[in-house]
Structure formats: structure tokens, C-alpha cells
mmCIF file of C-alpha atoms in Angstrom:
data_model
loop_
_atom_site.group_PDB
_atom_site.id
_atom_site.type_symbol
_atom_site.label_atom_id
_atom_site.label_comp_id
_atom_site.label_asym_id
_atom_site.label_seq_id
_atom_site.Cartn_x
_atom_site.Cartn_y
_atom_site.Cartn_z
ATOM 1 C CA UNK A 1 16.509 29.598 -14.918
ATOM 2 C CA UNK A 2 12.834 28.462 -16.123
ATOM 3 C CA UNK A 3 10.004 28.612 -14.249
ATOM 4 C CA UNK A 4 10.297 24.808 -12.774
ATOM 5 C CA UNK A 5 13.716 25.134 -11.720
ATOM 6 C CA UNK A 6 12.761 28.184 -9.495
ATOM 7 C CA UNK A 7 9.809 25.937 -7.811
ATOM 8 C CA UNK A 8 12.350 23.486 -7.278
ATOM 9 C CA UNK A 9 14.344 25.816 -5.556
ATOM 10 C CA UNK A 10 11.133 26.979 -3.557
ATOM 11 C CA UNK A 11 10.627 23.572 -2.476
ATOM 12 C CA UNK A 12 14.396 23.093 -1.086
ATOM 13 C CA UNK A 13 13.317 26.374 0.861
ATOM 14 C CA UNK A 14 10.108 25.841 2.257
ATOM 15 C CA UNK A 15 10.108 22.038 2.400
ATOM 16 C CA UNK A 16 10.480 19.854 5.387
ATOM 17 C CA UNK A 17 13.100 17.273 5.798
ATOM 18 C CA UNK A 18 10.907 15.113 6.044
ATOM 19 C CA UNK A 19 9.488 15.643 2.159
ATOM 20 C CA UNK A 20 10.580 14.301 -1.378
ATOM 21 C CA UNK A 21 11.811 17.076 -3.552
ATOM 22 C CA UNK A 22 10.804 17.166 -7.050
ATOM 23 C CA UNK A 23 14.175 17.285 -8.219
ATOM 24 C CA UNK A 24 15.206 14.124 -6.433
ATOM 25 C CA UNK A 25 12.695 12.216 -8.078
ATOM 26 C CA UNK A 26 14.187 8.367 -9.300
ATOM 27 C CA UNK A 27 12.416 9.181 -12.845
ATOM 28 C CA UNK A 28 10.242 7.160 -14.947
ATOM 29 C CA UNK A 29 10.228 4.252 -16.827
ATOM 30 C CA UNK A 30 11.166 6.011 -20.069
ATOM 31 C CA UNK A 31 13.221 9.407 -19.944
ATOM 32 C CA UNK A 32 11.592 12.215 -21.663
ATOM 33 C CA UNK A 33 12.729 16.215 -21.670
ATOM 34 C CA UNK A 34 11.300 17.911 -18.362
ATOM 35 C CA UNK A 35 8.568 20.421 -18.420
ATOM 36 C CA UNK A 36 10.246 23.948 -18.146
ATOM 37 C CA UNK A 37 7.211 25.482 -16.420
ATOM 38 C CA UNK A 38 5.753 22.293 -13.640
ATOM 39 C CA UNK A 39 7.880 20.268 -11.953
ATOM 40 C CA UNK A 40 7.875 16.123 -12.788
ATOM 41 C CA UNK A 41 5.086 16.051 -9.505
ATOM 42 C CA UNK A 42 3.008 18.435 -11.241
ATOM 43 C CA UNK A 43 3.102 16.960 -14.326
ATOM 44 C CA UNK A 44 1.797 13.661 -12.868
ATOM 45 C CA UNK A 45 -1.125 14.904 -11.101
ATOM 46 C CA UNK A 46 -2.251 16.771 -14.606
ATOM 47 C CA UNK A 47 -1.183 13.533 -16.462
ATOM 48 C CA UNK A 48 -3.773 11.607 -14.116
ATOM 49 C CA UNK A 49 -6.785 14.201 -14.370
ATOM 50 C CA UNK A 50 -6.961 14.080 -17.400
ATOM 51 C CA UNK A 51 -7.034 10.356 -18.104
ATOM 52 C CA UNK A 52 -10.092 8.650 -19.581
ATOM 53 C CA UNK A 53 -9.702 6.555 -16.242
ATOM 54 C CA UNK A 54 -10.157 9.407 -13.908
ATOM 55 C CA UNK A 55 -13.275 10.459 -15.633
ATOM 56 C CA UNK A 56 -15.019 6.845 -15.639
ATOM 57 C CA UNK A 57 -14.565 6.887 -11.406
ATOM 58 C CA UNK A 58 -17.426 9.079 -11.602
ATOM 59 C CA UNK A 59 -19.568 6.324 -12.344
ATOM 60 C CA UNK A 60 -17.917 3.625 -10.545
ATOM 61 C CA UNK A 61 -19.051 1.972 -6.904
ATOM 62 C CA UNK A 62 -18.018 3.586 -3.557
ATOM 63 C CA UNK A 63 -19.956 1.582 -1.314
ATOM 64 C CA UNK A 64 -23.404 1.077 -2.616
ATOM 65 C CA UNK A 65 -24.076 -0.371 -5.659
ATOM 66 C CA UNK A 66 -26.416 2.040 -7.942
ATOM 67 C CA UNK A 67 -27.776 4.132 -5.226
ATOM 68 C CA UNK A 68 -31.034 6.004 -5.477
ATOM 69 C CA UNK A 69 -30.075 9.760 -4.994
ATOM 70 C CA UNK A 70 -27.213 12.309 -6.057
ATOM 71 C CA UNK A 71 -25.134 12.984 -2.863
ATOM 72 C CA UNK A 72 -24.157 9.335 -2.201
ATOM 73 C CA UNK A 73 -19.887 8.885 -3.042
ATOM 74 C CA UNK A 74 -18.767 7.610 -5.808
ATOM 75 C CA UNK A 75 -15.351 6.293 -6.387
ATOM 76 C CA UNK A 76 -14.323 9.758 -7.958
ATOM 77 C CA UNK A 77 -15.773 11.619 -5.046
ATOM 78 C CA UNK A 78 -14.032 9.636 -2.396
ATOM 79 C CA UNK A 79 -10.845 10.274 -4.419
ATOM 80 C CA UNK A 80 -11.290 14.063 -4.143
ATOM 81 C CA UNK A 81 -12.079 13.471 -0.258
ATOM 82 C CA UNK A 82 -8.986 11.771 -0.091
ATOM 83 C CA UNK A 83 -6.966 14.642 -2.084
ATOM 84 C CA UNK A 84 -8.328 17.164 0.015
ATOM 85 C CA UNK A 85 -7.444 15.260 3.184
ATOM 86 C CA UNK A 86 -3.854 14.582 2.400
ATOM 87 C CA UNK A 87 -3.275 17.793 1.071
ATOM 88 C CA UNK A 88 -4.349 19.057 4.537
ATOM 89 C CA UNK A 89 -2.006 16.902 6.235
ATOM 90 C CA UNK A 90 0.846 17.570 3.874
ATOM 91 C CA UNK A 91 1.104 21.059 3.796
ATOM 92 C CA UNK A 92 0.780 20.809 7.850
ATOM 93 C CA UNK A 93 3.982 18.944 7.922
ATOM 94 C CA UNK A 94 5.952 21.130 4.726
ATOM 95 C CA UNK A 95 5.315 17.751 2.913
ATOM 96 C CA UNK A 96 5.209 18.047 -1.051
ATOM 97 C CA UNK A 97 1.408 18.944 -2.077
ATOM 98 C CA UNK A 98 2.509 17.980 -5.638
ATOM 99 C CA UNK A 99 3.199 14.569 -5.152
ATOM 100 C CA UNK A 100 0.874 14.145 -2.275
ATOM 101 C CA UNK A 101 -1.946 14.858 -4.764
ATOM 102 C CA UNK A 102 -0.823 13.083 -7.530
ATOM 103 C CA UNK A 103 -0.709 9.718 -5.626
ATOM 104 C CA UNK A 104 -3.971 10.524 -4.031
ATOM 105 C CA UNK A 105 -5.953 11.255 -7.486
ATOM 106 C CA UNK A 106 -4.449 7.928 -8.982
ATOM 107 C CA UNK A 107 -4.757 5.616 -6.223
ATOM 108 C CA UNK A 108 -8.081 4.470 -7.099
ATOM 109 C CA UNK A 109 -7.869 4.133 -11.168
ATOM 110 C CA UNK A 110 -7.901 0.728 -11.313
ATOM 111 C CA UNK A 111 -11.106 -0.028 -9.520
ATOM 112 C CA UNK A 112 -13.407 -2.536 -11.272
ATOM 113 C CA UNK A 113 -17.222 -1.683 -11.672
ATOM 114 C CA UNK A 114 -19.231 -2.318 -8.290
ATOM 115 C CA UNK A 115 -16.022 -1.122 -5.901
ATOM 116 C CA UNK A 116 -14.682 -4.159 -3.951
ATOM 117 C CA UNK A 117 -17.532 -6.350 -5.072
ATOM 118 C CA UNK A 118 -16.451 -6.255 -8.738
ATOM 119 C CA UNK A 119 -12.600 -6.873 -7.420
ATOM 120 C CA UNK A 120 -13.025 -9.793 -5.685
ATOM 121 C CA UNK A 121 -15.275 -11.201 -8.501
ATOM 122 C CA UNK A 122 -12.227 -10.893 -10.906
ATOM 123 C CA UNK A 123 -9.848 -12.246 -7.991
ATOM 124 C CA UNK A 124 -11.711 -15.426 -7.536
ATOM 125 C CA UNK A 125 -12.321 -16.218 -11.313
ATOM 126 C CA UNK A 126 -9.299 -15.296 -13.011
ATOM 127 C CA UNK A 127 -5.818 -17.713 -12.718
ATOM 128 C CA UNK A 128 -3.545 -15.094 -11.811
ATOM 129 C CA UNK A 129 -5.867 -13.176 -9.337
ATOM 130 C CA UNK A 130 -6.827 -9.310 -9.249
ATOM 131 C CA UNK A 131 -5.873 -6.156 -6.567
ATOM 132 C CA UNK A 132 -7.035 -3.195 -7.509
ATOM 133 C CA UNK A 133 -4.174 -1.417 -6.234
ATOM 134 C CA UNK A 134 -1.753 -3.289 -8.782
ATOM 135 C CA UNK A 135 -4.656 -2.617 -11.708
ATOM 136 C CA UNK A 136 -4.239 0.949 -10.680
ATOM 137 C CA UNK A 137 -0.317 0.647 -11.478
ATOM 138 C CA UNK A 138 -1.162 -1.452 -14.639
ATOM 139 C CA UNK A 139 -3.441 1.417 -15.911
ATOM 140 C CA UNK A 140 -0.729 3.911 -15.696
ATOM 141 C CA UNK A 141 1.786 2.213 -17.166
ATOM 142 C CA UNK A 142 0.440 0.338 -19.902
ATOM 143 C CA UNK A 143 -3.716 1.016 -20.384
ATOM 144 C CA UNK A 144 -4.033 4.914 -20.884
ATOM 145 C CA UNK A 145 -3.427 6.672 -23.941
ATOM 146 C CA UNK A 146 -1.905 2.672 -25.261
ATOM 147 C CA UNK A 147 1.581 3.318 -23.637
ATOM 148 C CA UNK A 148 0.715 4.038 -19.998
ATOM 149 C CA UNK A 149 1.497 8.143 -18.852
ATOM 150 C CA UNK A 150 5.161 7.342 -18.195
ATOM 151 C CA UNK A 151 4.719 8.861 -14.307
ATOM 152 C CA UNK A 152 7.427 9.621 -12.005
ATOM 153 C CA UNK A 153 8.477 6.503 -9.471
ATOM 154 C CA UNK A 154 6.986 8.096 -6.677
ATOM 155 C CA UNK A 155 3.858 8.056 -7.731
ATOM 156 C CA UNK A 156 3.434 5.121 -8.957
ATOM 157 C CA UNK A 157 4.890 3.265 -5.457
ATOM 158 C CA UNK A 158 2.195 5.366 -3.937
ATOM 159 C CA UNK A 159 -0.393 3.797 -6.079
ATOM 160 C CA UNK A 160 0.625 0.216 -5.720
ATOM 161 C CA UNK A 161 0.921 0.899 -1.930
ATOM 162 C CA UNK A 162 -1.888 2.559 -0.842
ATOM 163 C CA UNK A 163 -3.544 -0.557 0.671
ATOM 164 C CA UNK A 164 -2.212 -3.852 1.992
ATOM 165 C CA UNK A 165 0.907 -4.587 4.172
ATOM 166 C CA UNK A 166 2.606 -2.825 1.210
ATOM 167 C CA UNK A 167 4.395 0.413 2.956
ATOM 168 C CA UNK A 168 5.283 3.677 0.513
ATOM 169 C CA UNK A 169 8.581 4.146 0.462
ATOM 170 C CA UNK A 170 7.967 8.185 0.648
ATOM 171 C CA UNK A 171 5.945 9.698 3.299
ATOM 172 C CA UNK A 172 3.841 11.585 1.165
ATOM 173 C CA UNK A 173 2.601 8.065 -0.069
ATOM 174 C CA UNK A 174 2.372 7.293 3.455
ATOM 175 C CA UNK A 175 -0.159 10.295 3.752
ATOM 176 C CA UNK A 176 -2.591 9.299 1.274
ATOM 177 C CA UNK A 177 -2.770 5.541 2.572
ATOM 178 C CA UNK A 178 -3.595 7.066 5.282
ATOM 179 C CA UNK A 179 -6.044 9.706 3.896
ATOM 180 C CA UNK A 180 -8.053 6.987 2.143
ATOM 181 C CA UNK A 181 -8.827 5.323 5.871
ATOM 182 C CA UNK A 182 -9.888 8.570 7.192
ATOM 183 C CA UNK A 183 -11.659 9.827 4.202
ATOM 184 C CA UNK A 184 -13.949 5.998 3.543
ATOM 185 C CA UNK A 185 -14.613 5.362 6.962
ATOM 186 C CA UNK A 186 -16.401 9.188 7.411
ATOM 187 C CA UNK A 187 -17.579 9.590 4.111
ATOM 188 C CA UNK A 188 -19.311 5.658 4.634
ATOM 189 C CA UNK A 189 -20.834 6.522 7.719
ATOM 190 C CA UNK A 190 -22.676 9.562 6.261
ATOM 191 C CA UNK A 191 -23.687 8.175 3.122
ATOM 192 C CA UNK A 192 -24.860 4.754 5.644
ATOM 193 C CA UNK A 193 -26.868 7.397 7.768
ATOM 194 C CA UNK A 194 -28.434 8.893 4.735
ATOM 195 C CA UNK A 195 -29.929 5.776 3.717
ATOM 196 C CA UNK A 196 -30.938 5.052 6.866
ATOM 197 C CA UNK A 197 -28.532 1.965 7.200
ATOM 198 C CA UNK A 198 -27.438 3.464 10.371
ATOM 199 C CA UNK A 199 -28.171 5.885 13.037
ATOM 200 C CA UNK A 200 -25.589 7.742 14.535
ATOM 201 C CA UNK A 201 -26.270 6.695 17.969
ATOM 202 C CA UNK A 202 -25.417 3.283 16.547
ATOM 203 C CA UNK A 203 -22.034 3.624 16.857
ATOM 204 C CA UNK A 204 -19.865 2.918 19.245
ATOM 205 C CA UNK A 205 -19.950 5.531 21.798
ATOM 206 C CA UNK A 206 -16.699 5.047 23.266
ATOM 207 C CA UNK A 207 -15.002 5.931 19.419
ATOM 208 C CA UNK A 208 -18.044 8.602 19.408
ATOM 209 C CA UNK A 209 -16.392 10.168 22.495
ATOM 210 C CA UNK A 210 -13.255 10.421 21.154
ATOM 211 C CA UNK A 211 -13.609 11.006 17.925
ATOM 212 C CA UNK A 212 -16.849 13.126 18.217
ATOM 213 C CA UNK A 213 -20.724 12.952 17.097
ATOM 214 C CA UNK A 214 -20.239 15.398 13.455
ATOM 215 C CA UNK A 215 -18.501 14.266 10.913
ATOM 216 C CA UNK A 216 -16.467 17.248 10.176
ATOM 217 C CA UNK A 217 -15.362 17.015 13.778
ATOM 218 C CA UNK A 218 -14.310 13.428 13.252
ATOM 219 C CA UNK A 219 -12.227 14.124 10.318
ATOM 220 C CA UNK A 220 -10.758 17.121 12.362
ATOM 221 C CA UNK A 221 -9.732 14.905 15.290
ATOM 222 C CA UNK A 222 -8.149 12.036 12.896
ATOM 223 C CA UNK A 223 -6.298 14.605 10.705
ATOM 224 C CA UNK A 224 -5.178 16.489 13.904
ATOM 225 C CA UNK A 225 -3.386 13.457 15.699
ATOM 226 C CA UNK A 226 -1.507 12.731 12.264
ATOM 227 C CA UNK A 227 -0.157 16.102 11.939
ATOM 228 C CA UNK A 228 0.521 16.245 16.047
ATOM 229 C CA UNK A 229 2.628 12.823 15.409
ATOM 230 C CA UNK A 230 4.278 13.834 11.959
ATOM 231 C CA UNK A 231 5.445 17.038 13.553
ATOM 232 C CA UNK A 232 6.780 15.414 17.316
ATOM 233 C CA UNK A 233 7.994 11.963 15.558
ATOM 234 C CA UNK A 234 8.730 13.259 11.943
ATOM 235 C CA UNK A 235 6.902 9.475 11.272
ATOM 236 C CA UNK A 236 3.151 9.144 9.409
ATOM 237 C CA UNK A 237 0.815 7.337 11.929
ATOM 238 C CA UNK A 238 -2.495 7.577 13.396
ATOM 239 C CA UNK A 239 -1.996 6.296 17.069
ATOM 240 C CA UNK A 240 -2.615 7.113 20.522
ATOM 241 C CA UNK A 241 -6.475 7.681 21.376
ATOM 242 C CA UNK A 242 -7.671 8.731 18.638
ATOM 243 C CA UNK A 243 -6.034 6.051 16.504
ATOM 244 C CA UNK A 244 -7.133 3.525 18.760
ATOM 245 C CA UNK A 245 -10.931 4.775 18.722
ATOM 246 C CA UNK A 246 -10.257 5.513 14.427
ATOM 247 C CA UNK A 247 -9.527 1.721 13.789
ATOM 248 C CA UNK A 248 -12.435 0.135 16.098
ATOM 249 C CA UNK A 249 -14.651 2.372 14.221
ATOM 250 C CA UNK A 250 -13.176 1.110 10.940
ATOM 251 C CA UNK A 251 -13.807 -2.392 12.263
ATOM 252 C CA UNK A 252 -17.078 -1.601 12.824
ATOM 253 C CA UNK A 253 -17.730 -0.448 9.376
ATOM 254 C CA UNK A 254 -16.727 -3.740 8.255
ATOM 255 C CA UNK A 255 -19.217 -5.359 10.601
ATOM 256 C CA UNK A 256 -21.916 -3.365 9.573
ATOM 257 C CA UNK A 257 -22.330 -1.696 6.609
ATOM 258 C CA UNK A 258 -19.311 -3.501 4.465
ATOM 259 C CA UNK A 259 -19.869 -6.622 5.297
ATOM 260 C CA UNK A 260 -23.622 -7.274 6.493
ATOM 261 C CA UNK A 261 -26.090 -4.860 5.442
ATOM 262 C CA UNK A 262 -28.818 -4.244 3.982
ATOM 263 C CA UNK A 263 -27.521 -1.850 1.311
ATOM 264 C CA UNK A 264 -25.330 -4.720 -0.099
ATOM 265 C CA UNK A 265 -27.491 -7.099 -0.525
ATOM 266 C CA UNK A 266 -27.399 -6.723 -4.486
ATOM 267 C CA UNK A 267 -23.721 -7.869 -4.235
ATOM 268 C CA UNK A 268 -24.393 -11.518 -5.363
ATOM 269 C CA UNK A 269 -25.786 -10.116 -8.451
ATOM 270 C CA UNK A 270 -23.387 -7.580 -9.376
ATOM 271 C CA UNK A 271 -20.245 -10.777 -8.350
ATOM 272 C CA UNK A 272 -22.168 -12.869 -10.925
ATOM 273 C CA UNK A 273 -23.156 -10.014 -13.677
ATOM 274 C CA UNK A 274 -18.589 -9.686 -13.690
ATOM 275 C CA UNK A 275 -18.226 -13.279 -13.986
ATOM 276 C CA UNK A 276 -20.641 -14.159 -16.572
ATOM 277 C CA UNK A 277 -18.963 -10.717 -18.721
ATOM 278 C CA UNK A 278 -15.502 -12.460 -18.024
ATOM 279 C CA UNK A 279 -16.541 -15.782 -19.395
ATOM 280 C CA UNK A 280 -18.264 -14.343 -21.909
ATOM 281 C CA UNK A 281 -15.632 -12.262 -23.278
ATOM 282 C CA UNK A 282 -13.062 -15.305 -22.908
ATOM 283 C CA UNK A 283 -15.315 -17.205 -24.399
ATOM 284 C CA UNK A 284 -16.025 -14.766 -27.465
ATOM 285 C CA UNK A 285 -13.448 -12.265 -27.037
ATOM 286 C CA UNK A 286 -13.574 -10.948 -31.034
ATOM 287 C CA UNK A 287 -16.803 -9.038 -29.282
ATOM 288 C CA UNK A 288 -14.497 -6.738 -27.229
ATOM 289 C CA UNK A 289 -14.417 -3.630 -29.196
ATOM 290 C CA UNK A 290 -11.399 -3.522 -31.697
ATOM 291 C CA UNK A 291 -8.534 -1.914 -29.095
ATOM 292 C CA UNK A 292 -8.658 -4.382 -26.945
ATOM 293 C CA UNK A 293 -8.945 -7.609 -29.033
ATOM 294 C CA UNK A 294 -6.101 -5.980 -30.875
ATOM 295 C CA UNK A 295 -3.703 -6.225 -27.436
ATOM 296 C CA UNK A 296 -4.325 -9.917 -27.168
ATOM 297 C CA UNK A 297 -1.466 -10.804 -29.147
ATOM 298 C CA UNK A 298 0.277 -8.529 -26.715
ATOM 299 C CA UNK A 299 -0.803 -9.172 -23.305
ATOM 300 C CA UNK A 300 -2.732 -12.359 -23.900
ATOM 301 C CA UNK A 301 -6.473 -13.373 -23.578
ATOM 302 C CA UNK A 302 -7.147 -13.860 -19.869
ATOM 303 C CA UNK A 303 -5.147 -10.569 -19.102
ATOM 304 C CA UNK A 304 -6.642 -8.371 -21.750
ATOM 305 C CA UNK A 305 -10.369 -9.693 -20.747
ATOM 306 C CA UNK A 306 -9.714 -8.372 -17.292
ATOM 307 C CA UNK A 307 -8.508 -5.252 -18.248
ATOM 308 C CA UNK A 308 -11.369 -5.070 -20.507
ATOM 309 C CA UNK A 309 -13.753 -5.860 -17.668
ATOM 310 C CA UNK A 310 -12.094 -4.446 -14.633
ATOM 311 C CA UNK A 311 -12.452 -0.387 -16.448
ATOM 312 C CA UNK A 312 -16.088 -0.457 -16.613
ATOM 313 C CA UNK A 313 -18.030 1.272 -15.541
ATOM 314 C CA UNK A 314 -20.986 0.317 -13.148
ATOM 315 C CA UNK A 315 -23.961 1.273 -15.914
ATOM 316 C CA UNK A 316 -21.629 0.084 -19.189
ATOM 317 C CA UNK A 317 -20.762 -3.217 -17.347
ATOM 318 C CA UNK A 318 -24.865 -3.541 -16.958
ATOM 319 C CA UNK A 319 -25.328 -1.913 -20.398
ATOM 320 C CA UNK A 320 -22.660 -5.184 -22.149
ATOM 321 C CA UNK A 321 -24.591 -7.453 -19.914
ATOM 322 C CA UNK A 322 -28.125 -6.663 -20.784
ATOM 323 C CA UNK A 323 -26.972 -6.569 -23.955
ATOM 324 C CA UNK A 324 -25.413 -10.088 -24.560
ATOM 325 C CA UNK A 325 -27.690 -12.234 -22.008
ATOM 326 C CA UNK A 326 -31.022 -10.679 -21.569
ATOM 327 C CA UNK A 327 -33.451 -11.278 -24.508
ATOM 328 C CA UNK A 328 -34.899 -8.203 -25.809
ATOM 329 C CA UNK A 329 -38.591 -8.486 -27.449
ATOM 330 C CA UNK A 330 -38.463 -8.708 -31.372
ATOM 331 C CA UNK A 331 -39.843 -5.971 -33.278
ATOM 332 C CA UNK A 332 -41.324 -6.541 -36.662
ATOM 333 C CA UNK A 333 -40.077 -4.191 -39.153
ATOM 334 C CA UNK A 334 -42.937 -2.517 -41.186
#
């Protein structure tokens, strides 16, 4: 017996009903010879780190667009915040870690440059529409490494359902859509009260009450009340008091900082700054670099300009716009 079979056995042992065992995974798209030393979980989550996708989050939008300073999120740290958080509530409830993880660090791969700015650019100016969440599936199965990491079903129905009405079919999916609420709406409130968007006595003091003033006490309270349901249900919700004062401070997020703030007021520019790169490149496309033009025969023009686009980063999609529309002084050459 190799060393994965024995953590396979571990898991039937230690595992809760309520988890998916990494032997009982439906497979991938194409069958390949298992790992004798990590289970097909395990391989997923180290399949996903090291992706050129996972690096570039580092450098992608959170919430605000180019901010001055280095403890603001960016899309990578909110995906570790999100890891962590799931994790947490996973082990609580003898959920698998493994695949808990894995669907947590890939949720977020196909975000376009400028967060859900740059996404709803694409969505409005391309025919067949753009959700991150389904970009996120695309880049796994097709983008990386030119045929896609070949991940497990699970995690890839995690990814695609992380946000929407879409529901995971697995409860460690179920975990991380979850974990993303928690982790965005107290990670966006800090980074809003360190640029002085907000004030902590500006929010609602009937959520503060609940939920409580710190936000390590927050995150406490909202992780608590899904492990205190998972464990007297054996269902993944956030309900009761605490859910009720979780989602009205969500809403008021929205209201506040997401939606009407003065932190996002350079959204117009970065909306336009995607569409003008989008028409550009459909317009021109032999100036995408050489892997991508290539894939045109393969996925077609509109679809391969948005995949082009929608993995930049934040400073390269400035960079290729800068570059193409913004005159630069001419030098004479002695």
C-alpha cells in the first residue's frame, strides 16, 4: 500500500459523513495514473499554486484600483483569507482540508484586471458575455500550461460555483462560497477604514452588536455560527443572528464602498482602458503576442481576445494600453 492509499484510508477514519473522500472523487476530464504519494485533492491544490494564473492575482484588483500603500488586498491575498477561513471551518466539521483548499485557491483565477470593474467591462462588450467564475473554470481546463491542469470534478464545480445562484454540489464547495463572503466583506471594511473611506462607527451598529467592533472578532462570530450549524444540521449556512446581521452588513458594503465611494471613482477609466484593449486587439489581433494569436484558429477571435484581456494584470493591462494609445515624445537618435 503507497503512501496515498494509506491517507485515503485516514480520511475514511477521521472524516465526517458529511465530507467527500478523495477516493470517491468522479475524476477528471482525461484519466491519467494517480499520484502514489498525494491523493487526487492534493494534487489539485499543488496543480493550482503553481499556475502562472495564481501568481498574476498578486497584482490583480481586490477592491481598489491601484492603491497607494502595501497592506491593501489584492486578489491573491483575499484568496489566502479565504483558504485560511475555509480551512478553519472544514477541519471544525471533519470536512476534507484537501479539497476545501483546492477550490478555495482556484476560485478566483479567472478574475480580469481591475476586480469586478474589469468583469463587467468584458460582460457588456463582448457577444457572448463574461463571469468570472466560468473564466476561472475556462482557465483550468483549457488556458494553463495550453491543455488546462486536468483537475478533479470537485474542484472544478467548486470553482464555477462559488458565486451566483449556482449551489456546489459538495459541501466543501459549499464552505468556500461561503468563506469568500466572510473573508471580502471583513477584509473590505479594513482596507475601507485604512483609507479613511470609512470609520468604524459608520457601520451599522445593530450588525456591530452582533457581530462585534474588531475585525478578528467579526470573523470569529461568522465562522463560529457556520461550524455551530454544520455540526447541529450537518447543512453549510450562515443563519440565525449572526447571519442575519452578516448579510445587512454585506449590503451595506455594496452601498458604500462597492458601489458609491470615493475610492472607486477611477472605475470609468479602468471600464474604458478594457474596452478600448478589447477593440483594439479585435481590431488588430496579429499584436497579441504569438500564443494567443496562434489559438484563434482554435477558439476563435472574440473568445481568444477575452482570454487575452481578461488574464492581465492591473499594471500589464495599463502597460499594453499606454503602449498602443498614448503618444510617447520622439527622441532623435544621435
Amino acid at each position: 500500500m503507497n503512501l496515498r492509499e494509506q491517507y485515503e484510508q485516514l480520511e475514511e477514519k477521521i472524516l465526517s459523513p458529511l465530507a467527500t473522500l478523495s477516493k470517491n472523487t468522479k475524476g477528471r476530464i482525461k484519466k491519467e495514473e494517480k499520484c502514489k504519494v498525494r491523493t487526487d485533492f492534493q494534487r489539485d491544490r499543488d496543480r493550482i499554486i503553481h499556475s502562472k494564473a495564481f501568481r498574476r492575482l498578486k497584482h490583480k484588483t481586490q477592491v481598489f484600483i491601484a492603491p497607494e500603500g502595501d497592506h491593501y488586498r489584492t486578489r491573491l491575498t483575499h484568496t489566502l483569507e479565504v483558504a485560511q477561513i475555509a480551512r478553519t471551518i472544514a477541519r471544525a466539521i471533519r470536512l476534507n482540508e484537501d479539497l476545501t483548499e483546492a477550490i478555495a485557491l482556484g476560485h478566483d483565477l479567472g478574475h480580469t484586471p481591475f476586480g469586478h470593474t474589469g468583469e463587467d467591462a468584458l460582460n457588456k462588450i463582448s457577444s457572448t458575455g463574461f463571469k468570472h467564475n466560468e473564466h476561472s473554470l475556462r482557465v483550468v481546463d483549457y488556458l494553463e500550461k495550453e491543455k488546462g491542469l486536468n483537475l478533479t470534478h470537485e474542484v472544478r464545480d467548486g470553482i464555477l460555483c462559488h458565486s451566483g445562484e449556482l449551489i456546489p454540489q459538495t459541501n466543501e464547495g459549499k464552505v468556500v462560497k461561503l468563506a469568500d463572503k466572510i473573508a471580502y466583506i471583513n477584509h473590505d471594511i479594513d482596507d475601507a477604514v485604512r483609507a479613511g473611506i470609512l470609520t468604524v462607527e459608520d457601520l451599522p451598529k445593530e450588525c456591530i452588536k452582533v457581530l462585534g467592533k474588531g475585525h478578528s472578532e467579526r470573523i470569529n462570530k461568522m465562522i463560529t455560527a457556520v461550524i455551530e450549524h454544520a455540526l447541529k444540521y450537518g447543512e453549510i449556512k450562515l443563519t440565525g443572528e449572526v447571519g442575519e446581521a452578516t448579510w445587512e452588513l454585506r449590503q451595506f458594503m455594496f452601498d458604500n464602498v462597492y458601489i458609491a465611494s470615493e475610492a472607486k471613482k477611477e472605475e470609468d477609466k479602468a471600464k474604458n482602458l478594457i474596452k478600448e484593449l478589447f477593440i483594439h486587439y479585435m481590431d488588430n489581433p496579429n499584436s497579441m503576442p504569438k500564443e494567443y494569436y496562434d489559438k484563434i484558429d482554435i477558439y476563435g477571435l472574440e473568445r481568444t481576445v477575452l482570454d487575452y484581456v481578461a488574464g492581465m494584470t492591473d499594471r500589464y493591462a495599463i502597460h499594453e494600453f499606454t503602449k498602443i494609445f498614448i503618444p510617447m515624445p520622439w527622441q532623435i537618435k544621435f
